[in-house]
mmCIF file of C-alpha atoms in Angstrom:
data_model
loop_
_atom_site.group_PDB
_atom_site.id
_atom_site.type_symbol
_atom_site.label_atom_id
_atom_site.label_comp_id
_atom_site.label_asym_id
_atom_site.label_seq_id
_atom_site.Cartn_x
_atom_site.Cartn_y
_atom_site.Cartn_z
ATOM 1 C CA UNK F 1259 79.846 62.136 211.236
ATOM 2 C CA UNK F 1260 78.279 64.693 209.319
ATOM 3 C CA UNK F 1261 77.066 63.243 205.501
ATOM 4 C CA UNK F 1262 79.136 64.900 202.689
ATOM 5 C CA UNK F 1263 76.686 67.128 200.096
ATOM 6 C CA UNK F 1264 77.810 64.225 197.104
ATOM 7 C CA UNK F 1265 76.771 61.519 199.747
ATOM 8 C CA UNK F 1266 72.963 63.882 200.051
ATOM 9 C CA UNK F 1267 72.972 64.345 196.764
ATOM 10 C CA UNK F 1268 73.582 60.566 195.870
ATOM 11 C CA UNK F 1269 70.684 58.999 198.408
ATOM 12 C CA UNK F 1270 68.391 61.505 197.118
ATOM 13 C CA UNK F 1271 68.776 60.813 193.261
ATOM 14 C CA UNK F 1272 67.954 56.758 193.654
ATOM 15 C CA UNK F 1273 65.491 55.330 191.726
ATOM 16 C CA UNK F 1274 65.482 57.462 188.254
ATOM 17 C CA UNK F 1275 66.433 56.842 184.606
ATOM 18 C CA UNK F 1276 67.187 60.371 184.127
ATOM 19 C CA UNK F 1277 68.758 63.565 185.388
ATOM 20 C CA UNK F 1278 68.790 66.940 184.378
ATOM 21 C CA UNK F 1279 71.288 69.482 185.756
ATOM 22 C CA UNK F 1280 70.792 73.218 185.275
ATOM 23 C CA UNK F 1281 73.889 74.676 184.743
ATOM 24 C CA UNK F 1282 74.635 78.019 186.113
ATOM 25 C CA UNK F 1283 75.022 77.922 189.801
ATOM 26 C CA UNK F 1284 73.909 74.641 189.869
ATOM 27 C CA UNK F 1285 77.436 72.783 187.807
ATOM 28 C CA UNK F 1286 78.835 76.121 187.761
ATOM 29 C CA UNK F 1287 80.080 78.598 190.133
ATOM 30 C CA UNK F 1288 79.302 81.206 188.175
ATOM 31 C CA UNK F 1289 76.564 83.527 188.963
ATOM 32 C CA UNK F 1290 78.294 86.064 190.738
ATOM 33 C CA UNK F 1291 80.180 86.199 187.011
ATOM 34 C CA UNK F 1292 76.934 86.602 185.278
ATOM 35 C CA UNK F 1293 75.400 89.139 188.066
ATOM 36 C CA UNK F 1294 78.640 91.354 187.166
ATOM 37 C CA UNK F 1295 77.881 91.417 183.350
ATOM 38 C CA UNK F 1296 74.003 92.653 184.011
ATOM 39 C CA UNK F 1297 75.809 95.367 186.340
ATOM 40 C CA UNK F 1298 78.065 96.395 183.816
ATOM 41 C CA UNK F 1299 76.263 96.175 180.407
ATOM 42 C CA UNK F 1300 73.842 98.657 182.071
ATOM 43 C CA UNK F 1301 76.518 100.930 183.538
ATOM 44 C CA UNK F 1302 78.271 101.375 180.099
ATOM 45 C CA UNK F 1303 74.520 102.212 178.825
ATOM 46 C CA UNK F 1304 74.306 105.064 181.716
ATOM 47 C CA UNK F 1305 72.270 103.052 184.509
ATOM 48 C CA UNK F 1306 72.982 101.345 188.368
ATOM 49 C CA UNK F 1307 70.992 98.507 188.902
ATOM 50 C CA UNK F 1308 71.285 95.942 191.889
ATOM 51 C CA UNK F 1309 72.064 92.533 191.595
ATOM 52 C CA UNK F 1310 69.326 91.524 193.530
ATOM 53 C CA UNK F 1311 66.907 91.524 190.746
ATOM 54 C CA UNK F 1312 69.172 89.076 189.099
ATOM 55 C CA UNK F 1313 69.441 86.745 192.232
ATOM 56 C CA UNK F 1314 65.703 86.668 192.617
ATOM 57 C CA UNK F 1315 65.453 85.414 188.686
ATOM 58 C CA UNK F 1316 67.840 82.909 188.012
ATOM 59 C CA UNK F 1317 67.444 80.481 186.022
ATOM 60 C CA UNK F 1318 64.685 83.035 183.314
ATOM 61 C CA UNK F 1319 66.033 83.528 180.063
ATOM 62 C CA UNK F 1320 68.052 86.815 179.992
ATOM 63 C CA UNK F 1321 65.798 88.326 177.329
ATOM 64 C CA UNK F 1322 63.329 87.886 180.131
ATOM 65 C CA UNK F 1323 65.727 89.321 182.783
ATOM 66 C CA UNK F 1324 66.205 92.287 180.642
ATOM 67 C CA UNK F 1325 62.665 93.026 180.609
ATOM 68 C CA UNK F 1326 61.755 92.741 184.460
ATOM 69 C CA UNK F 1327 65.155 95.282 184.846
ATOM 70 C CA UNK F 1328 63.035 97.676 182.580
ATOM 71 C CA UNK F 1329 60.038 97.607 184.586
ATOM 72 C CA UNK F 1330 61.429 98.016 187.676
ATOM 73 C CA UNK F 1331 63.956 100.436 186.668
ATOM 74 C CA UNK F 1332 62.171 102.315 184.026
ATOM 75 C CA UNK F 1333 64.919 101.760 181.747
ATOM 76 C CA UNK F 1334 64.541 100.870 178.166
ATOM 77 C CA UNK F 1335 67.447 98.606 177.412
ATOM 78 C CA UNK F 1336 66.496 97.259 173.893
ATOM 79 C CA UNK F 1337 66.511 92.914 175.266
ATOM 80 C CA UNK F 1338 68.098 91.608 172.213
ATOM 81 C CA UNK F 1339 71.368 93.932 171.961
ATOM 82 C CA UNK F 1340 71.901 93.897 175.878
ATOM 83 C CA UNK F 1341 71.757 89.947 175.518
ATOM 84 C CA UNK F 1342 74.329 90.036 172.629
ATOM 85 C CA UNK F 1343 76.458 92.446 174.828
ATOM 86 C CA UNK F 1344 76.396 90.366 178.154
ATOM 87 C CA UNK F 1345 77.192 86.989 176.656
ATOM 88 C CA UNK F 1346 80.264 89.180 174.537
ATOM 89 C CA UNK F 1347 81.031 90.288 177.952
ATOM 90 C CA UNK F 1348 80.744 86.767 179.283
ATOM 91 C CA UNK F 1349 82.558 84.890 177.012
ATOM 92 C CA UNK F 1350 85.165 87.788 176.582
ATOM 93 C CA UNK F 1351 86.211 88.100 180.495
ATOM 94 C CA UNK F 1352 84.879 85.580 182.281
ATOM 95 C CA UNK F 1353 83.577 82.234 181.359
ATOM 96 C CA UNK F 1354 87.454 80.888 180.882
ATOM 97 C CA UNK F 1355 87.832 80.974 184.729
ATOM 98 C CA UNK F 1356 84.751 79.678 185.831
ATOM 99 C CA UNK F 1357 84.792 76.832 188.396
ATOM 100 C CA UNK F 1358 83.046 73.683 189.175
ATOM 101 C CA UNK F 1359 80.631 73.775 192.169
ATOM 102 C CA UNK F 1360 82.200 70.306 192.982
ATOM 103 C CA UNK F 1361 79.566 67.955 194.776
ATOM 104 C CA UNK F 1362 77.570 68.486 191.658
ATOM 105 C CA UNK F 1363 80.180 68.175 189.134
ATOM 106 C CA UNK F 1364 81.088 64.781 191.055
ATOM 107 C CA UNK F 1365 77.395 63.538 190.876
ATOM 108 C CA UNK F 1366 77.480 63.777 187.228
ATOM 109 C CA UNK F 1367 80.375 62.010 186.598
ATOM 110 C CA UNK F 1368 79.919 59.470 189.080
ATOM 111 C CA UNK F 1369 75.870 57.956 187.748
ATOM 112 C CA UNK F 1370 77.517 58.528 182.968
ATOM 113 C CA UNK F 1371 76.507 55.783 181.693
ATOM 114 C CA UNK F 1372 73.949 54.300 184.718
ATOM 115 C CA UNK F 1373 71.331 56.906 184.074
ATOM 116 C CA UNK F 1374 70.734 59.328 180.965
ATOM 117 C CA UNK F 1375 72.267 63.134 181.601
ATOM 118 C CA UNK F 1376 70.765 66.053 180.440
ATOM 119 C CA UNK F 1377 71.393 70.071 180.940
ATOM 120 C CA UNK F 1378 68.537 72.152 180.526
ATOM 121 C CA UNK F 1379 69.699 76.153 180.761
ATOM 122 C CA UNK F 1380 68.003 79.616 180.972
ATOM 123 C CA UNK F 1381 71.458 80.801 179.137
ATOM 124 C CA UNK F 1382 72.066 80.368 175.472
ATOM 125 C CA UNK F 1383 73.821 77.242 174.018
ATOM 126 C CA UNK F 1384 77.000 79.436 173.565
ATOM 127 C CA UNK F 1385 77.977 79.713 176.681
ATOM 128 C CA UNK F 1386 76.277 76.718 178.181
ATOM 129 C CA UNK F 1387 78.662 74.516 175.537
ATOM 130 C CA UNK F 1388 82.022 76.773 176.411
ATOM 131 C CA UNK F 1389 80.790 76.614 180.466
ATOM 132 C CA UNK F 1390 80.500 72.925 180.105
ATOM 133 C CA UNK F 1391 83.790 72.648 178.033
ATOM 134 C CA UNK F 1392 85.699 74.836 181.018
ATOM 135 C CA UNK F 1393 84.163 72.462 183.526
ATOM 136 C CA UNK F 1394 85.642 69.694 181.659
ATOM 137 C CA UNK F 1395 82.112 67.659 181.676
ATOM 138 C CA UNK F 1396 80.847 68.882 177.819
ATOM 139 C CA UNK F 1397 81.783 64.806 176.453
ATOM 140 C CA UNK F 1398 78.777 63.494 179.185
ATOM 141 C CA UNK F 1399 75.964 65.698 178.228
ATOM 142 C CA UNK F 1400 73.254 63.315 176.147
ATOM 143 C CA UNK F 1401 70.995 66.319 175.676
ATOM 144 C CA UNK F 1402 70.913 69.670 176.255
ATOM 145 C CA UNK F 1403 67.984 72.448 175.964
ATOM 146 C CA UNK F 1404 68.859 76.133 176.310
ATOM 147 C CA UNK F 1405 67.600 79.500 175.837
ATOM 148 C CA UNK F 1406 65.021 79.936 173.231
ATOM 149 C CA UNK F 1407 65.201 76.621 171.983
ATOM 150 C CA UNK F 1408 61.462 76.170 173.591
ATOM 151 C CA UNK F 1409 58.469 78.511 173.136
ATOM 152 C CA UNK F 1410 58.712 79.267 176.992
ATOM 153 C CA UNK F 1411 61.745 78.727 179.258
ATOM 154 C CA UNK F 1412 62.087 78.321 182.919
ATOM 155 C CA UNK F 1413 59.865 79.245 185.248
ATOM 156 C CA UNK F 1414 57.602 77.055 182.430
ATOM 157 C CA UNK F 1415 58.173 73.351 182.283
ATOM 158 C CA UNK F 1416 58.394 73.491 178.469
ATOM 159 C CA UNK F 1417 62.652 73.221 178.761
ATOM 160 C CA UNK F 1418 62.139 70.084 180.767
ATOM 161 C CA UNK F 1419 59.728 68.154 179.097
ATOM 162 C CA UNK F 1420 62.134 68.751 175.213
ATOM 163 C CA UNK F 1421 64.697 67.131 177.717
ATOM 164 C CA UNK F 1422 62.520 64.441 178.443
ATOM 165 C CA UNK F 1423 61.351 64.175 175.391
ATOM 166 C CA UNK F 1424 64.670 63.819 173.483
ATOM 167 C CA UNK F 1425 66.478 61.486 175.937
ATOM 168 C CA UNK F 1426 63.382 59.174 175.901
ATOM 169 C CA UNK F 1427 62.522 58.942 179.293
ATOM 170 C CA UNK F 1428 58.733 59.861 181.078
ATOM 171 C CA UNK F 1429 58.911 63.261 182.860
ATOM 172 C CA UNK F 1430 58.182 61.436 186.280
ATOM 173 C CA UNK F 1431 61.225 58.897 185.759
ATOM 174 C CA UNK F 1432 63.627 62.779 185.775
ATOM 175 C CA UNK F 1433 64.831 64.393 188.631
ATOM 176 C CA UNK F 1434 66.138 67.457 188.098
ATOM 177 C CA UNK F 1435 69.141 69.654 190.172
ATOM 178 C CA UNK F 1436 68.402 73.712 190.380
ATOM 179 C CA UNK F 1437 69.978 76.159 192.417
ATOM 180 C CA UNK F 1438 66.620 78.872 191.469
ATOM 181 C CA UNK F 1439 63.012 78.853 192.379
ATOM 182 C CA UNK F 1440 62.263 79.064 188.275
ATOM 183 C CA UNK F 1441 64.111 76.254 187.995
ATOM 184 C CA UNK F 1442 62.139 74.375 191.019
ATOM 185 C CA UNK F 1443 58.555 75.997 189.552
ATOM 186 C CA UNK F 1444 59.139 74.771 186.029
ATOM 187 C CA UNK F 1445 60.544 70.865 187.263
ATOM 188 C CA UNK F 1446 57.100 70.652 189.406
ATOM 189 C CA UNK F 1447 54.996 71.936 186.325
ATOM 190 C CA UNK F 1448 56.983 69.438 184.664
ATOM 191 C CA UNK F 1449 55.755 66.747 186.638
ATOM 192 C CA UNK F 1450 59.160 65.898 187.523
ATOM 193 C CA UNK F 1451 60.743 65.650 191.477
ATOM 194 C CA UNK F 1452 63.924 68.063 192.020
ATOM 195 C CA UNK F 1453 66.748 68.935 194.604
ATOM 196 C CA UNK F 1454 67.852 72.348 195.086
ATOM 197 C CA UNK F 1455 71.741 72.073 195.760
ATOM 198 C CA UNK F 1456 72.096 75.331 197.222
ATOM 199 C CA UNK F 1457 69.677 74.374 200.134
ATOM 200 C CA UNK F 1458 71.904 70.810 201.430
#
């Protein structure tokens, strides 16, 4: 019989005092949402870009998104008011219907109260709150650490040690859940062990 991904994703998170979940694409099913408000922030602004630029950096702060679109499509997209106009975008259109991505969701709820719970995000606290909220999870978050809330985000470990740090628990005692490789880079730099649910 073939192991369910909850029943992979429970054997594999034994023995720690914490966990920290990254939330988009990794609670929530929602980065085809996001990928559509990159495409169309720049497409009211005059410009096509592919949403493979976003794929290959999830989990970077969208300021830093913003920037990597300019170099490789010579745009200049001021990074600040194209942030403000996604998340409107977000928030406006989207982030009511976003779903859970359910073996993850599960996890969580099953280990409240046996280990601490933390979400660290590359997307601002907004959205991460109203995301968590939607997902119906926002009461059994101990800590969260979003965008700009650390001098460097993902792919830097800086988000994951202020999660460590606040919930009291040595970065080696953490394991942390990512669905990106800046999310995977920054855990290691961290010093911390991870699982990438997209890859059960």
């Amino acid at each position: 019989m073939e192991i369910s991904k909850l029943e992979q994703l429970t054997n594999l998170s034994k023995g720690y005092k914490a966990y920290l979940y990254d939330c988009d694409g990794t609670l929530a099913d929602n980065m085809g949402a996001h990928k559509e408000t990159y495409i169309k922030v720049a497409a009211n602004k005059g410009h096509v870009i592919e949403g493979d630029i976003i794929d290959e950096l999830a989990g970077w702060p969208v300021i830093n998104v913003i920037e990597e679109i300019n170099k490789k499509y010579g745009t200049d997209f001021d990074s600040l008011e194209f942030k403000e106009l996604k998340y409107k975008l977000f928030l406006d259109e989207y982030i009511a219907h976003t779903l859970p991505i359910v073996h993850v969701v599960d996890h969580l709820r099953a280990h409240v109260g046996k280990v601490k719970i933390g979400v660290v995000s590359g997307s601002g606290r907004v959205a991460v709150e109203k995301t968590l909220e939607v997902l119906g999870i926002a009461s059994l978050i101990e800590v969260m650490v979003c965008a700009g809330e650390t001098e460097h985000g993902k792919p830097f470990p800086d988000p994951f040690l202020k999660a460590a740090k606040l919930l009291e628990v040595n970065p080696e005692d953490c394991l942390v859940f990512e669905d990106g490789e800046a999310g995977t880079i920054a855990a290691t730099a961290a010093g911390m062990n991870w699982v990438r649910i997209d890859h059960l």
